[in-house]
PDB file of C-alpha atoms in Angstrom:
ATOM      1  CA  MET A 284       0.000   0.000   0.000  1.00 36.00           C
ATOM      2  CA  VAL A 285       1.318   3.439  -0.918  1.00 37.00           C
ATOM      3  CA  LEU A 286       1.338   6.042   1.858  1.00 35.00           C
ATOM      4  CA  LEU A 287       1.114   9.637   0.708  1.00 36.00           C
ATOM      5  CA  LEU A 288       2.599  12.701   2.316  1.00 35.00           C
ATOM      6  CA  LEU A 289       0.872  15.897   1.244  1.00 37.00           C
ATOM      7  CA  PHE A 290       2.741  19.153   1.765  1.00 35.00           C
ATOM      8  CA  PRO A 291       3.563  22.262  -0.295  1.00 36.00           C
ATOM      9  CA  ILE A 292       6.336  21.678  -2.790  1.00 32.00           C
ATOM     10  CA  GLU A 293       9.405  23.764  -1.934  1.00 36.00           C
ATOM     11  CA  GLY A 294       9.173  27.263  -3.365  1.00 33.00           C
ATOM     12  CA  LEU A 295       5.372  27.277  -3.625  1.00 34.00           C
ATOM     13  CA  SER A 296       3.071  28.887  -1.110  1.00 58.00           C
ATOM     14  CA  GLU A 297       0.373  26.280  -1.479  1.00 89.00           C
ATOM     15  CA  PHE A 298      -0.090  22.827  -2.934  1.00 93.00           C
ATOM     16  CA  ILE A 299      -3.462  22.718  -4.684  1.00 96.00           C
ATOM     17  CA  ARG A 300      -5.913  19.915  -3.876  1.00 96.00           C
ATOM     18  CA  GLY A 301      -9.050  20.387  -5.917  1.00 98.00           C
ATOM     19  CA  ILE A 302     -12.318  18.770  -6.923  1.00 98.00           C
ATOM     20  CA  TYR A 303     -14.568  19.331  -9.921  1.00 98.00           C
ATOM     21  CA  ILE A 304     -18.088  20.660  -9.284  1.00 98.00           C
ATOM     22  CA  THR A 305     -20.965  20.895 -11.787  1.00 98.00           C
ATOM     23  CA  GLN A 306     -23.151  23.976 -11.937  1.00 98.00           C
ATOM     24  CA  PRO A 307     -26.252  22.116 -10.652  1.00 98.00           C
ATOM     25  CA  THR A 308     -24.246  20.991  -7.617  1.00 98.00           C
ATOM     26  CA  MET A 309     -23.075  24.560  -7.033  1.00 98.00           C
ATOM     27  CA  GLU A 310     -26.656  25.800  -7.269  1.00 98.00           C
ATOM     28  CA  SER A 311     -27.768  23.443  -4.470  1.00 98.00           C
ATOM     29  CA  THR A 312     -26.955  25.133  -1.171  1.00 98.00           C
ATOM     30  CA  LYS A 313     -27.522  21.908   0.761  1.00 98.00           C
ATOM     31  CA  ASN A 314     -25.193  19.874  -1.469  1.00 98.00           C
ATOM     32  CA  ILE A 315     -22.458  22.453  -1.705  1.00 98.00           C
ATOM     33  CA  ASN A 316     -22.431  23.077   2.044  1.00 98.00           C
ATOM     34  CA  HIS A 317     -21.999  19.351   2.635  1.00 97.00           C
ATOM     35  CA  ILE A 318     -19.150  19.136   0.113  1.00 98.00           C
ATOM     36  CA  ILE A 319     -17.472  22.226   1.580  1.00 98.00           C
ATOM     37  CA  LYS A 320     -17.623  20.671   5.048  1.00 97.00           C
ATOM     38  CA  ARG A 321     -16.050  17.402   3.882  1.00 96.00           C
ATOM     39  CA  ALA A 322     -13.505  19.265   1.776  1.00 97.00           C
ATOM     40  CA  LYS A 323     -12.296  21.351   4.706  1.00 95.00           C
ATOM     41  CA  GLU A 324     -12.083  18.264   6.902  1.00 93.00           C
ATOM     42  CA  THR A 325      -9.825  16.513   4.398  1.00 94.00           C
ATOM     43  CA  GLY A 326      -7.598  19.311   3.098  1.00 94.00           C
ATOM     44  CA  ILE A 327      -9.310  20.122  -0.193  1.00 96.00           C
ATOM     45  CA  ASN A 328      -8.639  23.798  -0.899  1.00 97.00           C
ATOM     46  CA  THR A 329      -9.906  24.346  -4.466  1.00 98.00           C
ATOM     47  CA  PHE A 330     -13.163  23.840  -6.374  1.00 98.00           C
ATOM     48  CA  VAL A 331     -13.178  23.799 -10.190  1.00 98.00           C
ATOM     49  CA  VAL A 332     -16.762  24.787 -10.948  1.00 98.00           C
ATOM     50  CA  ASP A 333     -18.601  24.701 -14.266  1.00 98.00           C
ATOM     51  CA  VAL A 334     -19.986  28.021 -15.462  1.00 98.00           C
ATOM     52  CA  GLU A 335     -22.730  27.395 -18.019  1.00 98.00           C
ATOM     53  CA  ARG A 336     -25.294  30.128 -17.384  1.00 98.00           C
ATOM     54  CA  VAL A 337     -26.046  33.158 -15.215  1.00 98.00           C
ATOM     55  CA  SER A 338     -27.770  32.024 -12.023  1.00 97.00           C
ATOM     56  CA  LYS A 339     -28.641  33.782  -8.768  1.00 98.00           C
ATOM     57  CA  SER A 340     -28.153  30.642  -6.676  1.00 98.00           C
ATOM     58  CA  TYR A 341     -24.826  29.946  -8.396  1.00 98.00           C
ATOM     59  CA  ALA A 342     -23.618  33.465  -7.653  1.00 98.00           C
ATOM     60  CA  THR A 343     -24.728  33.239  -4.033  1.00 97.00           C
ATOM     61  CA  ASN A 344     -23.087  29.877  -3.446  1.00 98.00           C
ATOM     62  CA  THR A 345     -19.762  30.802  -5.012  1.00 97.00           C
ATOM     63  CA  GLN A 346     -19.478  33.279  -2.161  1.00 97.00           C
ATOM     64  CA  LEU A 347     -19.582  30.343   0.229  1.00 98.00           C
ATOM     65  CA  LEU A 348     -16.270  29.224  -1.232  1.00 97.00           C
ATOM     66  CA  GLN A 349     -14.603  32.526  -0.421  1.00 94.00           C
ATOM     67  CA  GLN A 350     -16.100  32.512   3.070  1.00 97.00           C
ATOM     68  CA  ASN A 351     -14.525  29.086   3.613  1.00 97.00           C
ATOM     69  CA  ASN A 352     -11.135  29.993   2.091  1.00 97.00           C
ATOM     70  CA  ILE A 353     -11.623  27.692  -0.891  1.00 98.00           C
ATOM     71  CA  HIS A 354     -10.212  28.762  -4.248  1.00 98.00           C
ATOM     72  CA  TYR A 355     -12.848  29.194  -6.975  1.00 98.00           C
ATOM     73  CA  ILE A 356     -11.783  28.245 -10.491  1.00 98.00           C
ATOM     74  CA  ALA A 357     -14.407  28.518 -13.230  1.00 98.00           C
ATOM     75  CA  ARG A 358     -14.413  25.752 -15.839  1.00 98.00           C
ATOM     76  CA  LEU A 359     -15.683  26.924 -19.222  1.00 98.00           C
ATOM     77  CA  VAL A 360     -16.422  24.379 -21.957  1.00 98.00           C
ATOM     78  CA  VAL A 361     -15.464  26.301 -25.088  1.00 98.00           C
ATOM     79  CA  PHE A 362     -16.264  23.885 -27.909  1.00 98.00           C
ATOM     80  CA  PRO A 363     -18.527  21.062 -26.683  1.00 96.00           C
ATOM     81  CA  LYS A 364     -17.459  17.779 -28.316  1.00 91.00           C
ATOM     82  CA  GLY A 365     -14.665  19.694 -30.031  1.00 96.00           C
ATOM     83  CA  GLY A 366     -14.989  22.656 -32.351  1.00 97.00           C
ATOM     84  CA  THR A 367     -15.731  22.928 -36.033  1.00 97.00           C
ATOM     85  CA  GLN A 368     -13.689  25.233 -38.242  1.00 97.00           C
ATOM     86  CA  ALA A 369     -16.631  27.663 -38.354  1.00 97.00           C
ATOM     87  CA  GLN A 370     -16.741  27.879 -34.544  1.00 97.00           C
ATOM     88  CA  ILE A 371     -13.004  28.095 -34.071  1.00 97.00           C
ATOM     89  CA  SER A 372     -12.720  30.963 -36.552  1.00 97.00           C
ATOM     90  CA  SER A 373     -15.743  32.904 -35.256  1.00 98.00           C
ATOM     91  CA  GLU A 374     -15.057  35.789 -32.887  1.00 97.00           C
ATOM     92  CA  ALA A 375     -18.808  36.119 -32.398  1.00 98.00           C
ATOM     93  CA  TYR A 376     -18.804  32.570 -30.993  1.00 98.00           C
ATOM     94  CA  TRP A 377     -15.823  33.355 -28.765  1.00 98.00           C
ATOM     95  CA  GLU A 378     -17.581  36.439 -27.425  1.00 98.00           C
ATOM     96  CA  LYS A 379     -20.612  34.410 -26.320  1.00 97.00           C
ATOM     97  CA  LYS A 380     -18.298  32.157 -24.354  1.00 98.00           C
ATOM     98  CA  TYR A 381     -16.330  35.052 -22.945  1.00 98.00           C
ATOM     99  CA  VAL A 382     -19.511  36.529 -21.467  1.00 98.00           C
ATOM    100  CA  LEU A 383     -19.601  33.517 -19.134  1.00 98.00           C
ATOM    101  CA  ALA A 384     -15.910  33.887 -18.307  1.00 98.00           C
ATOM    102  CA  ALA A 385     -16.472  37.555 -17.437  1.00 97.00           C
ATOM    103  CA  TYR A 386     -19.457  36.572 -15.298  1.00 98.00           C
ATOM    104  CA  ALA A 387     -17.357  34.066 -13.345  1.00 98.00           C
ATOM    105  CA  ALA A 388     -14.581  36.634 -12.946  1.00 97.00           C
ATOM    106  CA  SER A 389     -17.111  39.110 -11.544  1.00 97.00           C
ATOM    107  CA  LEU A 390     -18.041  36.498  -8.924  1.00 97.00           C
ATOM    108  CA  GLY A 391     -14.449  36.220  -7.811  1.00 97.00           C
ATOM    109  CA  ALA A 392     -13.066  33.371  -9.915  1.00 98.00           C
ATOM    110  CA  GLU A 393      -9.303  33.387  -9.518  1.00 97.00           C
ATOM    111  CA  MET A 394      -8.824  31.500 -12.765  1.00 98.00           C
ATOM    112  CA  ILE A 395     -10.770  30.600 -15.892  1.00 98.00           C
ATOM    113  CA  GLN A 396     -10.146  27.060 -17.083  1.00 98.00           C
ATOM    114  CA  LEU A 397     -10.782  26.606 -20.800  1.00 98.00           C
ATOM    115  CA  ASP A 398     -11.860  23.014 -21.415  1.00 98.00           C
ATOM    116  CA  TYR A 399     -12.717  21.423 -24.757  1.00 98.00           C
ATOM    117  CA  ILE A 400     -10.440  24.037 -26.248  1.00 98.00           C
ATOM    118  CA  ARG A 401      -9.785  21.917 -29.317  1.00 98.00           C
ATOM    119  CA  TYR A 402     -11.022  20.708 -32.694  1.00 98.00           C
ATOM    120  CA  ASN A 403     -13.271  17.686 -32.927  1.00 97.00           C
ATOM    121  CA  THR A 404     -11.570  14.393 -33.690  1.00 95.00           C
ATOM    122  CA  LYS A 405     -12.764  14.412 -37.315  1.00 94.00           C
ATOM    123  CA  ARG A 406     -10.365  17.211 -38.151  1.00 96.00           C
ATOM    124  CA  VAL A 407      -7.606  16.517 -40.670  1.00 96.00           C
ATOM    125  CA  LYS A 408      -4.184  16.390 -39.021  1.00 97.00           C
ATOM    126  CA  SER A 409      -2.276  19.642 -39.461  1.00 97.00           C
ATOM    127  CA  GLN A 410       0.333  21.721 -37.649  1.00 95.00           C
ATOM    128  CA  GLU A 411      -1.957  24.706 -38.254  1.00 98.00           C
ATOM    129  CA  ASN A 412      -4.648  23.312 -35.972  1.00 98.00           C
ATOM    130  CA  ALA A 413      -2.827  24.271 -32.766  1.00 98.00           C
ATOM    131  CA  LYS A 414      -2.109  27.735 -34.178  1.00 98.00           C
ATOM    132  CA  ASN A 415      -5.823  28.228 -34.775  1.00 98.00           C
ATOM    133  CA  ILE A 416      -6.641  27.099 -31.235  1.00 98.00           C
ATOM    134  CA  LEU A 417      -3.973  29.461 -29.942  1.00 98.00           C
ATOM    135  CA  LYS A 418      -5.840  32.398 -31.503  1.00 98.00           C
ATOM    136  CA  VAL A 419      -8.850  31.532 -29.371  1.00 98.00           C
ATOM    137  CA  ILE A 420      -6.704  31.247 -26.245  1.00 98.00           C
ATOM    138  CA  GLU A 421      -5.061  34.592 -27.007  1.00 98.00           C
ATOM    139  CA  TYR A 422      -8.493  36.172 -27.340  1.00 98.00           C
ATOM    140  CA  PHE A 423      -9.397  35.061 -23.820  1.00 98.00           C
ATOM    141  CA  ARG A 424      -5.990  36.116 -22.530  1.00 98.00           C
ATOM    142  CA  GLN A 425      -6.391  39.614 -23.953  1.00 97.00           C
ATOM    143  CA  LYS A 426      -9.924  39.997 -22.581  1.00 96.00           C
ATOM    144  CA  LEU A 427      -8.995  38.678 -19.139  1.00 95.00           C
ATOM    145  CA  SER A 428      -5.953  40.949 -18.961  1.00 91.00           C
ATOM    146  CA  GLN A 429      -8.377  43.670 -17.921  1.00 85.00           C
ATOM    147  CA  SER A 430      -8.771  41.834 -14.599  1.00 87.00           C
ATOM    148  CA  ASN A 431      -6.542  39.810 -12.286  1.00 87.00           C
ATOM    149  CA  THR A 432      -8.111  36.541 -13.432  1.00 96.00           C
ATOM    150  CA  LYS A 433      -5.605  33.939 -14.566  1.00 97.00           C
ATOM    151  CA  LEU A 434      -6.040  31.630 -17.549  1.00 98.00           C
ATOM    152  CA  GLN A 435      -5.696  27.852 -17.629  1.00 98.00           C
ATOM    153  CA  VAL A 436      -6.233  25.282 -20.375  1.00 98.00           C
ATOM    154  CA  ALA A 437      -7.255  21.664 -19.882  1.00 98.00           C
ATOM    155  CA  VAL A 438      -5.673  19.280 -22.376  1.00 98.00           C
ATOM    156  CA  PHE A 439      -5.829  15.596 -23.207  1.00 98.00           C
ATOM    157  CA  GLY A 440      -3.322  13.400 -21.396  1.00 97.00           C
ATOM    158  CA  GLU A 441      -1.733  12.433 -24.702  1.00 96.00           C
ATOM    159  CA  VAL A 442      -0.521  16.014 -25.109  1.00 98.00           C
ATOM    160  CA  SER A 443       1.976  15.320 -22.335  1.00 98.00           C
ATOM    161  CA  PHE A 444       3.906  13.312 -24.919  1.00 98.00           C
ATOM    162  CA  GLY A 445       3.767  15.881 -27.717  1.00 97.00           C
ATOM    163  CA  PRO A 446       1.346  17.899 -29.843  1.00 97.00           C
ATOM    164  CA  SER A 447      -1.947  16.392 -30.949  1.00 97.00           C
ATOM    165  CA  MET A 448      -2.124  17.657 -34.514  1.00 97.00           C
ATOM    166  CA  VAL A 449      -5.697  16.453 -35.072  1.00 98.00           C
ATOM    167  CA  ILE A 450      -7.412  18.292 -32.226  1.00 98.00           C
ATOM    168  CA  GLY A 451      -4.889  21.130 -32.183  1.00 98.00           C
ATOM    169  CA  GLN A 452      -3.504  20.924 -28.651  1.00 98.00           C
ATOM    170  CA  ASP A 453       0.178  21.704 -28.115  1.00 98.00           C
ATOM    171  CA  VAL A 454       1.496  23.023 -24.801  1.00 98.00           C
ATOM    172  CA  LYS A 455       4.665  24.333 -26.454  1.00 97.00           C
ATOM    173  CA  GLU A 456       2.466  26.404 -28.752  1.00 98.00           C
ATOM    174  CA  PHE A 457       0.202  27.614 -25.939  1.00 98.00           C
ATOM    175  CA  TYR A 458       2.537  28.229 -23.014  1.00 97.00           C
ATOM    176  CA  SER A 459       3.231  31.959 -23.485  1.00 97.00           C
ATOM    177  CA  SER A 460      -0.493  32.768 -23.426  1.00 97.00           C
ATOM    178  CA  ILE A 461      -1.520  30.818 -20.317  1.00 98.00           C
ATOM    179  CA  ASP A 462      -0.781  30.674 -16.612  1.00 98.00           C
ATOM    180  CA  SER A 463      -1.305  26.952 -16.073  1.00 98.00           C
ATOM    181  CA  VAL A 464      -2.110  23.635 -17.723  1.00 98.00           C
ATOM    182  CA  ALA A 465      -4.451  20.891 -16.511  1.00 98.00           C
ATOM    183  CA  PRO A 466      -3.632  17.659 -18.376  1.00 98.00           C
ATOM    184  CA  MET A 467      -6.268  14.946 -17.971  1.00 98.00           C
ATOM    185  CA  VAL A 468      -3.949  12.086 -17.079  1.00 98.00           C
ATOM    186  CA  TYR A 469      -6.642   9.580 -16.121  1.00 97.00           C
ATOM    187  CA  PRO A 470      -5.168   6.054 -16.173  1.00 96.00           C
ATOM    188  CA  SER A 471      -8.455   4.767 -17.645  1.00 95.00           C
ATOM    189  CA  HIS A 472      -7.862   6.858 -20.781  1.00 93.00           C
ATOM    190  CA  TYR A 473      -4.531   5.347 -21.827  1.00 92.00           C
ATOM    191  CA  PHE A 474      -4.355   2.343 -24.143  1.00 91.00           C
ATOM    192  CA  PRO A 475      -3.969  -0.520 -23.397  1.00 93.00           C
ATOM    193  CA  TYR A 476      -6.607   0.345 -20.804  1.00 92.00           C
ATOM    194  CA  VAL A 477      -6.242  -2.512 -18.340  1.00 93.00           C
ATOM    195  CA  TYR A 478      -2.452  -2.224 -18.317  1.00 93.00           C
ATOM    196  CA  HIS A 479      -2.511   1.456 -17.388  1.00 94.00           C
ATOM    197  CA  SER A 480      -5.445   1.070 -15.020  1.00 94.00           C
ATOM    198  CA  LYS A 481      -3.355  -1.369 -12.998  1.00 95.00           C
ATOM    199  CA  ARG A 482      -0.439   1.076 -12.977  1.00 96.00           C
ATOM    200  CA  PRO A 483      -1.889   4.461 -11.984  1.00 96.00           C
ATOM    201  CA  TYR A 484       1.335   5.723 -10.417  1.00 95.00           C
ATOM    202  CA  GLU A 485       3.547   4.858 -13.381  1.00 98.00           C
ATOM    203  CA  THR A 486       1.011   6.156 -15.915  1.00 98.00           C
ATOM    204  CA  ILE A 487       0.619   9.549 -14.305  1.00 97.00           C
ATOM    205  CA  TYR A 488       4.239   9.994 -13.276  1.00 98.00           C
ATOM    206  CA  THR A 489       5.468   9.198 -16.784  1.00 98.00           C
ATOM    207  CA  SER A 490       2.919  11.545 -18.346  1.00 98.00           C
ATOM    208  CA  LEU A 491       3.823  14.488 -16.155  1.00 98.00           C
ATOM    209  CA  THR A 492       7.581  14.058 -16.260  1.00 98.00           C
ATOM    210  CA  THR A 493       7.436  13.666 -20.041  1.00 98.00           C
ATOM    211  CA  LEU A 494       5.438  16.890 -20.289  1.00 98.00           C
ATOM    212  CA  ARG A 495       8.067  18.574 -18.149  1.00 98.00           C
ATOM    213  CA  GLY A 496      10.711  17.193 -20.471  1.00 97.00           C
ATOM    214  CA  GLN A 497       9.196  19.142 -23.358  1.00 97.00           C
ATOM    215  CA  PHE A 498      10.503  22.239 -21.549  1.00 98.00           C
ATOM    216  CA  ASN A 499      13.882  20.847 -20.443  1.00 97.00           C
ATOM    217  CA  ASN A 500      12.353  20.099 -17.035  1.00 96.00           C
ATOM    218  CA  VAL A 501      11.643  23.782 -16.269  1.00 97.00           C
ATOM    219  CA  LEU A 502       7.971  24.544 -16.805  1.00 97.00           C
ATOM    220  CA  PRO A 503       6.989  28.121 -17.730  1.00 97.00           C
ATOM    221  CA  PHE A 504       3.512  27.575 -16.259  1.00 98.00           C
ATOM    222  CA  LYS A 505       1.864  25.950 -13.251  1.00 98.00           C
ATOM    223  CA  LEU A 506       0.873  22.302 -13.611  1.00 98.00           C
ATOM    224  CA  TYR A 507      -2.384  21.006 -12.112  1.00 98.00           C
ATOM    225  CA  PRO A 508      -3.247  17.589 -13.580  1.00 98.00           C
ATOM    226  CA  TYR A 509      -6.652  15.971 -13.351  1.00 98.00           C
ATOM    227  CA  ILE A 510      -6.818  12.588 -11.645  1.00 97.00           C
ATOM    228  CA  GLU A 511      -9.841  10.289 -11.383  1.00 97.00           C
ATOM    229  CA  VAL A 512     -11.648   8.972  -8.315  1.00 96.00           C
ATOM    230  CA  SER A 513     -12.877   5.900 -10.182  1.00 93.00           C
ATOM    231  CA  ASN A 514     -11.923   4.004 -13.310  1.00 91.00           C
ATOM    232  CA  VAL A 515     -14.526   3.782 -16.057  1.00 86.00           C
ATOM    233  CA  ARG A 516     -12.922   0.764 -17.745  1.00 87.00           C
ATOM    234  CA  TYR A 517     -11.553  -1.353 -14.921  1.00 87.00           C
ATOM    235  CA  ARG A 518     -13.085  -2.583 -11.668  1.00 87.00           C
ATOM    236  CA  ILE A 519     -10.972  -1.373  -8.781  1.00 88.00           C
ATOM    237  CA  GLY A 520     -12.569  -3.709  -6.258  1.00 85.00           C
ATOM    238  CA  SER A 521     -12.673  -3.150  -2.510  1.00 89.00           C
ATOM    239  CA  ALA A 522     -12.813   0.162  -0.661  1.00 87.00           C
ATOM    240  CA  THR A 523      -9.175  -0.324   0.297  1.00 90.00           C
ATOM    241  CA  ASN A 524      -8.174  -0.815  -3.338  1.00 92.00           C
ATOM    242  CA  LYS A 525     -10.064   2.345  -4.287  1.00 92.00           C
ATOM    243  CA  MET A 526      -8.110   4.303  -1.693  1.00 92.00           C
ATOM    244  CA  ILE A 527      -4.839   2.862  -2.970  1.00 90.00           C
ATOM    245  CA  TYR A 528      -5.820   3.778  -6.544  1.00 95.00           C
ATOM    246  CA  ILE A 529      -6.512   7.384  -5.569  1.00 93.00           C
ATOM    247  CA  PHE A 530      -3.387   7.703  -3.443  1.00 90.00           C
ATOM    248  CA  ASN A 531      -1.132   6.251  -6.103  1.00 92.00           C
ATOM    249  CA  GLN A 532      -2.354   8.938  -8.471  1.00 94.00           C
ATOM    250  CA  ILE A 533      -1.814  11.737  -5.966  1.00 93.00           C
ATOM    251  CA  LYS A 534       1.604  10.366  -5.048  1.00 91.00           C
ATOM    252  CA  ALA A 535       2.588  10.371  -8.722  1.00 93.00           C
ATOM    253  CA  VAL A 536       1.466  13.977  -9.083  1.00 94.00           C
ATOM    254  CA  GLN A 537       3.528  15.056  -6.104  1.00 89.00           C
ATOM    255  CA  ASP A 538       6.597  13.053  -7.056  1.00 91.00           C
ATOM    256  CA  SER A 539       6.493  14.573 -10.542  1.00 94.00           C
ATOM    257  CA  GLY A 540       6.927  18.068  -9.102  1.00 94.00           C
ATOM    258  CA  ALA A 541       3.497  19.323 -10.183  1.00 94.00           C
ATOM    259  CA  ASP A 542       1.831  22.184  -8.324  1.00 97.00           C
ATOM    260  CA  GLY A 543      -1.271  20.277  -7.248  1.00 95.00           C
ATOM    261  CA  TRP A 544      -4.125  18.189  -8.590  1.00 95.00           C
ATOM    262  CA  TYR A 545      -7.834  18.239  -9.381  1.00 98.00           C
ATOM    263  CA  ALA A 546      -9.967  15.142  -8.788  1.00 98.00           C
ATOM    264  CA  TRP A 547     -12.631  14.415 -11.391  1.00 97.00           C
ATOM    265  CA  SER A 548     -16.023  12.856 -10.739  1.00 97.00           C
ATOM    266  CA  PRO A 549     -18.721  13.773 -13.300  1.00 96.00           C
ATOM    267  CA  GLN A 550     -21.420  13.099 -10.695  1.00 96.00           C
ATOM    268  CA  ASN A 551     -19.458  14.940  -7.965  1.00 98.00           C
ATOM    269  CA  LYS A 552     -19.302  11.822  -5.803  1.00 96.00           C
ATOM    270  CA  TYR A 553     -16.161  12.189  -3.730  1.00 97.00           C
ATOM    271  CA  ASN A 554     -16.720   9.859  -0.794  1.00 95.00           C
ATOM    272  CA  ASN A 555     -13.863   7.602  -1.913  1.00 94.00           C
ATOM    273  CA  LEU A 556     -11.527  10.582  -2.130  1.00 95.00           C
ATOM    274  CA  PHE A 557     -12.655  12.060   1.181  1.00 94.00           C
ATOM    275  CA  ASN A 558     -12.458   8.697   2.909  1.00 88.00           C
ATOM    276  CA  ALA A 559      -8.980   8.080   1.563  1.00 83.00           C
ATOM    277  CA  LEU A 560      -7.702  11.460   2.696  1.00 85.00           C
ATOM    278  CA  GLU A 561      -9.361  11.025   6.061  1.00 82.00           C
ATOM    279  CA  TYR A 562      -8.059   7.478   6.513  1.00 77.00           C
ATOM    280  CA  TYR A 563      -4.473   8.666   6.044  1.00 69.00           C
ATOM    281  CA  LYS A 564      -4.944  11.857   8.005  1.00 66.00           C
ATOM    282  CA  LYS A 565      -2.497  10.879  10.770  1.00 61.00           C
ATOM    283  CA  GLU A 566       0.163  10.034   8.197  1.00 51.00           C
ATOM    284  CA  LEU A 567      -0.205  13.312   6.292  1.00 41.00           C
ATOM    285  CA  HIS A 568       2.161  16.157   7.040  1.00 44.00           C
TER     286      HIS A 568
END
């Protein structure tokens, strides 16, 4: 069993431990108060929250995060299912999405995370694809420069190993226009699936250190990878095995020198994560 020590990496003021929250969850005061309580008990200090529409209850409940000293990052899905050329070249489309980013910033979001910032997978492979995506990123960067809100992009795990010329994601192309990168290094998403699912530490550690190697091991941005609380392709088994699976991922993130992690559960079910962190509480420093 892997034991994890969580502490700020030298030179950083805070090691980020985050969870993903949907907008409906954020709009439910009862649900979000419960999650905040469990998060504070187990050392979670960041919520990555979808922003999909203007909502009074959403606005009210984001203030609960600030009151509880939890970082609020707004996740904005730019091109659902991946963009078409018409969408990716349309400033009018970008502006509609930016309205939501500006709304989140007005609520106190410290960072806007651009997710699905890519072409769809039917796109013809080209080195120009990442350049076109970069134009969209630069648009958000320029607009957000009017505030103190930072900019982050979420990318596929495969981009840790080099540019994806089909969907147009390339961290070496993007880095000068962003503050941080969130690679989705879920073990369940690497082929062969069972092999990587049984090796969560090795899969994530290799991904993140290879990404770092693209920049001669000195990253010009913060690195906050996504990990998963469950595996969609492989049965983890007992509660103990689920805790080991989660901790191996977190351990890999820390050993890689990353700046923190975000845990992903599409249904916002984090009992396994909370229980794991709580179980090891005495061993954590």
